[in-house]
PDB file of C-alpha atoms in Angstrom:
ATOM      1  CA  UNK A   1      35.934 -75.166  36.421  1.00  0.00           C
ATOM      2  CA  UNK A   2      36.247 -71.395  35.190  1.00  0.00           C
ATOM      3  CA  UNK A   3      39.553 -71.344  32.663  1.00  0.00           C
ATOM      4  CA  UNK A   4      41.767 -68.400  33.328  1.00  0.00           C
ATOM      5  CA  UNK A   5      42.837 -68.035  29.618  1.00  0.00           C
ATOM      6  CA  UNK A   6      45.793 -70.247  28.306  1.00  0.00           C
ATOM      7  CA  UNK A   7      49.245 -70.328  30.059  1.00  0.00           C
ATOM      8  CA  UNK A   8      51.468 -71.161  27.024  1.00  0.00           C
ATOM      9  CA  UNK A   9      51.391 -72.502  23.421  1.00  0.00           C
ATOM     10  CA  UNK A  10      54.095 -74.198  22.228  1.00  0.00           C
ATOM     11  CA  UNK A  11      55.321 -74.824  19.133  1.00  0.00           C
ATOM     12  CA  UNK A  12      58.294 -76.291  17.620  1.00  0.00           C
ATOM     13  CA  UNK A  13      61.514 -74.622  15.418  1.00  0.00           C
ATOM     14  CA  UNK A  14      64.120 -75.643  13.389  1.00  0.00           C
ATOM     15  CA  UNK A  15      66.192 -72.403  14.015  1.00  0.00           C
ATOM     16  CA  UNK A  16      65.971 -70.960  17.479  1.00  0.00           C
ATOM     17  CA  UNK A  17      67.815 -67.964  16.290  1.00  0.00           C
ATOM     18  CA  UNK A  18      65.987 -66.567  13.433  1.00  0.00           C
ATOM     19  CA  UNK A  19      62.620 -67.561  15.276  1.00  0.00           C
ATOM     20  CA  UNK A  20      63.589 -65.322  18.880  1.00  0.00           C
ATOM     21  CA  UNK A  21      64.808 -62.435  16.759  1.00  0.00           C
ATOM     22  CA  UNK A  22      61.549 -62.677  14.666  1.00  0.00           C
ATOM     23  CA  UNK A  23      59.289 -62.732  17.659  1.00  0.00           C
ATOM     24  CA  UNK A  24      61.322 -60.109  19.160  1.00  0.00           C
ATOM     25  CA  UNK A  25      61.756 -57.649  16.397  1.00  0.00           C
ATOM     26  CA  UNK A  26      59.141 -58.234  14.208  1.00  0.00           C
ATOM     27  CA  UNK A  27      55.884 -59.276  16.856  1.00  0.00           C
ATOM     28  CA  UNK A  28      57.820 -56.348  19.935  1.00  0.00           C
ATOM     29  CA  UNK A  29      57.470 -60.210  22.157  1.00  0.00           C
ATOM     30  CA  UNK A  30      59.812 -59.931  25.395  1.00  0.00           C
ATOM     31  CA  UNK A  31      61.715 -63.563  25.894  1.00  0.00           C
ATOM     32  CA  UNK A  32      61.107 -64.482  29.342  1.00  0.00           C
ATOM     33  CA  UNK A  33      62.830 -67.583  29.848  1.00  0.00           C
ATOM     34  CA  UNK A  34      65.521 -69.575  27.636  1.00  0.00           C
ATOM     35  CA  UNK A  35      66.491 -73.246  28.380  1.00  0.00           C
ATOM     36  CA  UNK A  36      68.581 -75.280  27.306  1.00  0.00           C
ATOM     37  CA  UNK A  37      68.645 -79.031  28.338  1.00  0.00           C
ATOM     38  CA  UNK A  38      70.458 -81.865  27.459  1.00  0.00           C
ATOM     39  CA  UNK A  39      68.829 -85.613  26.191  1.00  0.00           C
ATOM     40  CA  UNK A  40      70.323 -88.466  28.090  1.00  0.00           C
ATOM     41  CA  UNK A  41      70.560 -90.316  24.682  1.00  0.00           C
ATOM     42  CA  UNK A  42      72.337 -87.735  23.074  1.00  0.00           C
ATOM     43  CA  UNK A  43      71.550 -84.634  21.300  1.00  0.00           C
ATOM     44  CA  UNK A  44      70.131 -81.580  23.481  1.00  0.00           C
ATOM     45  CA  UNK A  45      66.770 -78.694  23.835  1.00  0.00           C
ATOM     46  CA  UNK A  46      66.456 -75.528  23.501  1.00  0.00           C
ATOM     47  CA  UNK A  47      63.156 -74.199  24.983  1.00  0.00           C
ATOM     48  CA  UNK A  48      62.438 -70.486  24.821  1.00  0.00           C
ATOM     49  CA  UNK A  49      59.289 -68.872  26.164  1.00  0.00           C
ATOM     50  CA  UNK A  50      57.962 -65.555  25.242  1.00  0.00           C
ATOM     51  CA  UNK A  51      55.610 -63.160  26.663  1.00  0.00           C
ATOM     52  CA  UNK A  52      52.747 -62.099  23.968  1.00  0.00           C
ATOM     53  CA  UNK A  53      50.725 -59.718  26.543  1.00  0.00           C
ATOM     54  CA  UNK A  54      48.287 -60.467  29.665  1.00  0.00           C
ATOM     55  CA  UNK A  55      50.693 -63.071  31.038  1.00  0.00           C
ATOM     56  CA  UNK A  56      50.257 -65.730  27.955  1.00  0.00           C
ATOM     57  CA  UNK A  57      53.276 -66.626  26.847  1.00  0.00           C
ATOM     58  CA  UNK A  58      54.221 -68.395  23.291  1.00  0.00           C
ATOM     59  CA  UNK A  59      56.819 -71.266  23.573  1.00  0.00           C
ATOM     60  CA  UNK A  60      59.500 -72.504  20.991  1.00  0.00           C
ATOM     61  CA  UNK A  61      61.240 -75.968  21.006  1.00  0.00           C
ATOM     62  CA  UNK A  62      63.813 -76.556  18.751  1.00  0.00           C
ATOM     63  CA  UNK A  63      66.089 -79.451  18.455  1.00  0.00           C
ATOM     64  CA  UNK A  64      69.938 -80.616  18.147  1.00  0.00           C
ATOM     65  CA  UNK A  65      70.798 -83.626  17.652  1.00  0.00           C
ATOM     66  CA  UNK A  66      68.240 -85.837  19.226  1.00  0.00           C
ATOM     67  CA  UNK A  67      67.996 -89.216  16.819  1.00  0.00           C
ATOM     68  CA  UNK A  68      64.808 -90.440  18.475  1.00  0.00           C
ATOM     69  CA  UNK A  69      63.014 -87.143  16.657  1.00  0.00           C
ATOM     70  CA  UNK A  70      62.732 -87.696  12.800  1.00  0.00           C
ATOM     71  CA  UNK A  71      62.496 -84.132  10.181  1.00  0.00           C
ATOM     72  CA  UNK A  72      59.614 -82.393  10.682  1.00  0.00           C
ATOM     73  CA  UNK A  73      57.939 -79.339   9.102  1.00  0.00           C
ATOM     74  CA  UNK A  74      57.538 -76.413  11.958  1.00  0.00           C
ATOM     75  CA  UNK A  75      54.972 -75.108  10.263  1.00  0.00           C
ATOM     76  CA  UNK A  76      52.574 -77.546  10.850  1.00  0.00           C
ATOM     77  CA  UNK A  77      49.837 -77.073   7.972  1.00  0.00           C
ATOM     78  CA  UNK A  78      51.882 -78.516   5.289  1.00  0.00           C
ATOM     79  CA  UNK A  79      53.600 -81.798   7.166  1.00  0.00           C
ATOM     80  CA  UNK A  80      49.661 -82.399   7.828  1.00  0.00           C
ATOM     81  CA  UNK A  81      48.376 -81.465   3.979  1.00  0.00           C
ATOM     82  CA  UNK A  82      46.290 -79.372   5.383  1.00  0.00           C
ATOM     83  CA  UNK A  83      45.388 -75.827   3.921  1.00  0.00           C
ATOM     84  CA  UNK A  84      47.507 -72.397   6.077  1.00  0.00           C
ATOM     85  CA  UNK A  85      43.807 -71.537   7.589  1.00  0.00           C
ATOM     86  CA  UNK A  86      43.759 -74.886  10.030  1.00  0.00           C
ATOM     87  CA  UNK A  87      46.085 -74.151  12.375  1.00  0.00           C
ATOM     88  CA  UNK A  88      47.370 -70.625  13.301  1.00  0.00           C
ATOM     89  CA  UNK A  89      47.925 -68.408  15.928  1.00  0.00           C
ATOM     90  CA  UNK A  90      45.964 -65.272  16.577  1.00  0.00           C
ATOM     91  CA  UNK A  91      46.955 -62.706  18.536  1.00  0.00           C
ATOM     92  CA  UNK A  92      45.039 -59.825  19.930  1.00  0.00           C
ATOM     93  CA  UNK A  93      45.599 -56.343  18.467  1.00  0.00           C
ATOM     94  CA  UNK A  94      43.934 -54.614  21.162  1.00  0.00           C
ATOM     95  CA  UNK A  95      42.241 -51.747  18.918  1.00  0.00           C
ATOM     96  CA  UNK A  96      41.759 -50.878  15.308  1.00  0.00           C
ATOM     97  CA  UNK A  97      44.540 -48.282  15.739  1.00  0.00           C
ATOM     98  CA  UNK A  98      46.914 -51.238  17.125  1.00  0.00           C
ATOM     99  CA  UNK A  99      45.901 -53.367  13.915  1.00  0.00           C
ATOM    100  CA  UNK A 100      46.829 -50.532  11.281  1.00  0.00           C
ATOM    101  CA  UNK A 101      50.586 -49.869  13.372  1.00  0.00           C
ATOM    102  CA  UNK A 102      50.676 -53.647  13.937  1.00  0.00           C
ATOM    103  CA  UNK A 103      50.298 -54.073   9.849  1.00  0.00           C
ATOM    104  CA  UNK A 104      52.453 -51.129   8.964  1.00  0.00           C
ATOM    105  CA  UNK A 105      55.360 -52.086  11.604  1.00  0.00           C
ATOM    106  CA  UNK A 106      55.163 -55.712   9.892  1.00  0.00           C
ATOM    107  CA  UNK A 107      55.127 -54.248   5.977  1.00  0.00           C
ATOM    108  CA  UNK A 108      57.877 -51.749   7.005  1.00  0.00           C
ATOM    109  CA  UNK A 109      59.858 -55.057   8.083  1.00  0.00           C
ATOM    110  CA  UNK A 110      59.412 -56.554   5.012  1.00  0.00           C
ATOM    111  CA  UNK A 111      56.953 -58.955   5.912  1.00  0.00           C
ATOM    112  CA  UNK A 112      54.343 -60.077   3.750  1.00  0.00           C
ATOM    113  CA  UNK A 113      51.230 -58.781   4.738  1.00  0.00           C
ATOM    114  CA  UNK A 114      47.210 -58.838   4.106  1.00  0.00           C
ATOM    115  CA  UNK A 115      45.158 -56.164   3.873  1.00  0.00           C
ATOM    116  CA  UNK A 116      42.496 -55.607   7.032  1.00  0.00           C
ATOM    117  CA  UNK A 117      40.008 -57.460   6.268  1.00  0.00           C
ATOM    118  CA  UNK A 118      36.834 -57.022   8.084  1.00  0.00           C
ATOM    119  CA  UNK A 119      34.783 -60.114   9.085  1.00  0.00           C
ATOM    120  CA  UNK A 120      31.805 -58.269  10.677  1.00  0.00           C
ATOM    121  CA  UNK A 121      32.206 -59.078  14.225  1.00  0.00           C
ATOM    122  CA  UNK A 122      36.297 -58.764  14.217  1.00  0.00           C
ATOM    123  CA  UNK A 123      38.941 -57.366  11.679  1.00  0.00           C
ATOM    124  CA  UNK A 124      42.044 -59.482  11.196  1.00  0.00           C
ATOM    125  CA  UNK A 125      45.643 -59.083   9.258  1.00  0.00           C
ATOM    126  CA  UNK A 126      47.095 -62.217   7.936  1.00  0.00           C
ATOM    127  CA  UNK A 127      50.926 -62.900   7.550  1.00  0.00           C
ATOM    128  CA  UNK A 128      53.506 -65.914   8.301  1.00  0.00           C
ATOM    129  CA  UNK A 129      56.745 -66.520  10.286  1.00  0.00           C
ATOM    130  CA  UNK A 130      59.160 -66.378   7.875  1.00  0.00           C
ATOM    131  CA  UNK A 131      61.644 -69.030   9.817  1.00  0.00           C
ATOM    132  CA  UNK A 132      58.580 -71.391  10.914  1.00  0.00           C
ATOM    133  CA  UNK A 133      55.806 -70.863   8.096  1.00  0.00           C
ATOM    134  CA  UNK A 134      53.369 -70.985  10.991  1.00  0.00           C
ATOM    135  CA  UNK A 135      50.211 -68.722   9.554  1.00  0.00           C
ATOM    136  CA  UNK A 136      49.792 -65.884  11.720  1.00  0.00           C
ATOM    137  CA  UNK A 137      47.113 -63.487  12.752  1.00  0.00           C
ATOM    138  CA  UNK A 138      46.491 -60.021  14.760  1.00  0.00           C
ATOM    139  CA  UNK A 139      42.564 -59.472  15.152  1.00  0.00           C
ATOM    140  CA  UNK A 140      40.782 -57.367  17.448  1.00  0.00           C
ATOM    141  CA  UNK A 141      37.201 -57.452  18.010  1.00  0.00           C
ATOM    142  CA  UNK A 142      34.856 -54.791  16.436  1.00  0.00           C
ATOM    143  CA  UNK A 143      31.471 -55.776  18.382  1.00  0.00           C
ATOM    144  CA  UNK A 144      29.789 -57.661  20.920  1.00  0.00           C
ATOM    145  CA  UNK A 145      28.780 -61.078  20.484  1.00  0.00           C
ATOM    146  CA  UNK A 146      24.983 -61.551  19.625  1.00  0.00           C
ATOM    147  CA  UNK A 147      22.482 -64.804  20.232  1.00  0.00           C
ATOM    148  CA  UNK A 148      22.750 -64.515  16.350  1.00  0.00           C
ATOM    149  CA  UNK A 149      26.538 -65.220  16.241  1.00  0.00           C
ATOM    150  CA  UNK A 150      25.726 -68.074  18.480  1.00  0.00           C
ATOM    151  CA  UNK A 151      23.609 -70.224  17.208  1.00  0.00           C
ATOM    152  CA  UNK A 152      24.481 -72.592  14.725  1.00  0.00           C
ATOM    153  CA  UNK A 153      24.143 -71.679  11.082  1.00  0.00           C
ATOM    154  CA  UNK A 154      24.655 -71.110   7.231  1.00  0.00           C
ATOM    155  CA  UNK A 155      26.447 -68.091   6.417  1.00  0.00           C
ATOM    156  CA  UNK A 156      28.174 -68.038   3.348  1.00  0.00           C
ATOM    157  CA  UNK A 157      29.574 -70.064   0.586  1.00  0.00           C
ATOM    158  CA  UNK A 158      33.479 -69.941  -0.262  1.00  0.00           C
ATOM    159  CA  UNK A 159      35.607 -71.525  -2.512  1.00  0.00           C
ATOM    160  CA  UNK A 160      37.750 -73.904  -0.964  1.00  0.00           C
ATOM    161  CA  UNK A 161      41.491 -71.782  -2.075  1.00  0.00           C
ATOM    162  CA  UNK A 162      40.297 -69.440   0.582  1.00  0.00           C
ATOM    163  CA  UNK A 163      41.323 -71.815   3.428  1.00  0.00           C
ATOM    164  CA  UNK A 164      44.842 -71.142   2.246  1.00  0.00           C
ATOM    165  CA  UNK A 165      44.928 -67.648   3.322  1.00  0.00           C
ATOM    166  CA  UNK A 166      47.036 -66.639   0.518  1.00  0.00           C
ATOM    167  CA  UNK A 167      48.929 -63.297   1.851  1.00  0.00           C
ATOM    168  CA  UNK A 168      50.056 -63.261  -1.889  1.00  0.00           C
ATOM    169  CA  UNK A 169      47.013 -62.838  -3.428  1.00  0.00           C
ATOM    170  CA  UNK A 170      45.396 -60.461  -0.970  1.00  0.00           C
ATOM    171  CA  UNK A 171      48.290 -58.174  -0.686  1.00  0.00           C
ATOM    172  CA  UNK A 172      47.784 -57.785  -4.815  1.00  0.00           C
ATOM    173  CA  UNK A 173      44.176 -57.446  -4.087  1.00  0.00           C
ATOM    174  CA  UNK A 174      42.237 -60.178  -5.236  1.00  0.00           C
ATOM    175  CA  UNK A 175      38.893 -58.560  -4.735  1.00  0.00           C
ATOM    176  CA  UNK A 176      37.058 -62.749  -4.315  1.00  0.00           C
ATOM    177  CA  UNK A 177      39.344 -64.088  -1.922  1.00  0.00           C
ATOM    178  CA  UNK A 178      39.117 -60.706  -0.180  1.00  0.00           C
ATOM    179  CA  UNK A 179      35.215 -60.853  -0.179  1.00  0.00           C
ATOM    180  CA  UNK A 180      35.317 -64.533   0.700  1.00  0.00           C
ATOM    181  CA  UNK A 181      37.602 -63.740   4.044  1.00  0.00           C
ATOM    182  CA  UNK A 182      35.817 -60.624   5.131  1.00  0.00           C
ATOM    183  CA  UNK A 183      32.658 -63.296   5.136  1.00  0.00           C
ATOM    184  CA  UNK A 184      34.211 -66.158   7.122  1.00  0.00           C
ATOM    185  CA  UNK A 185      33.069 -65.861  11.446  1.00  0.00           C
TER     186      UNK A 185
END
C-alpha cells in the first residue's frame, strides 16, 4: 500500500484561543474546520483543524470540563521526561528563501528563535509554541538523498544537552550545541 502523505496530526491544548491565534498569526495556518461537541458525562470538545500546506492539516483538542480526563502537559516532552528533541513537529519551509522569511516573520513576532542551522542534507530553524510548549521546526531540504544517507551508520558523537534543543542557547550562540545540531541527520 503506497501512503499518500499524512491526513492530520493531532495534538492536544489547554487554551484553544491562544493556540488558533498562534497558528494563525504566527505559522500564516488557515483554520479549516472548528468543532465543538459536547461529552454525554458532562464537560464538552473543542476540535479545531488547520491547514499547514499540500492538504495536511494540524489538529488541536482542547478540553472543558470533562472529569474522566486528568491534567496533562500539552507539550508532550516534559509530562513524558523526555528531552524537547523527541517529539516535535516539522514543517516544510519549501526553500532556503522561505526558511530565512519564515525565521525573521517568527523573531519579528517575538518568538524565540534558532539560528539556521545546517545539517548537511537539510537546514532547519528551531522554536516552540508559546501556549503548548510543543518544540517546533521549519526545514527544507538542501540535497538529494544518497545510498550513503541510507545505510545504517556512525556519524557523530554529541553530548546528550543537545537533545534539548535549547532555542536559548543557540539564539546566544553557543558555538558546541550549534556544531553538535548542524551534525545530527
Amino acid at each position: 500500500m503506497k501512503s499518500g502523505g499524512y491526513n492530520h496530526i493531532g495534538l492536544a491544548t489547554l487554551d484553544m484561543d491562544a493556540t488558533k491565534e498562534f497558528y494563525e498569526k504566527a505559522l500564516g495556518f488557515e483554520t479549516v474546520r472548528y468543532d465543538r461537541f459536547d461529552i454525554a458525562e458532562g464537560g464538552f470538545m473543542r476540535h479545531l483543524f488547520m491547514d499547514t500546506g499540500n492538504g495536511e492539516l494540524l489538529s488541536f483538542l482542547e478540553p472543558n470540563g470533562v472529569a474522566q480526563i486528568p491534567a496533562f502537559d500539552a507539550g508532550i516532552n516534559q509530562g513524558l521526561g523526555v528531552p524537547n528533541g523527541f517529539y516535535h513537529l516539522a514543517f516544510e519551509a519549501g526553500s532556503m528563501e522561505e526558511l530565512e522569511e519564515t525565521r525573521k516573520r517568527l523573531d519579528a513576532r517575538g518568538v524565540k528563535v534558532s539560528p539556521v542551522i545546517d545539517h548537511d542534507w537539510a537546514k532547519s530553524i528551531y522554536f516552540f509554541d508559546p501556549v503548548n510548549n510543543v518544540s517546533l521546526e521549519y526545514c527544507t531540504l538542501t540535497r538529494e538523498f544518497t545510498e550513503d544517507d541510507r545505510t545504517h551508520q556512525y556519524r557523530f558523537t554529541a553530548p546528550f544537552a543537545v537533545l534539548e534543543v535549547d532555542v536559548d542557547s543557540l539564539v546566544a550562540g553557543e558555538k558546541s550545541q550549534q556544531d553538535q545540531l548542524a551534525q545530527q541527520s
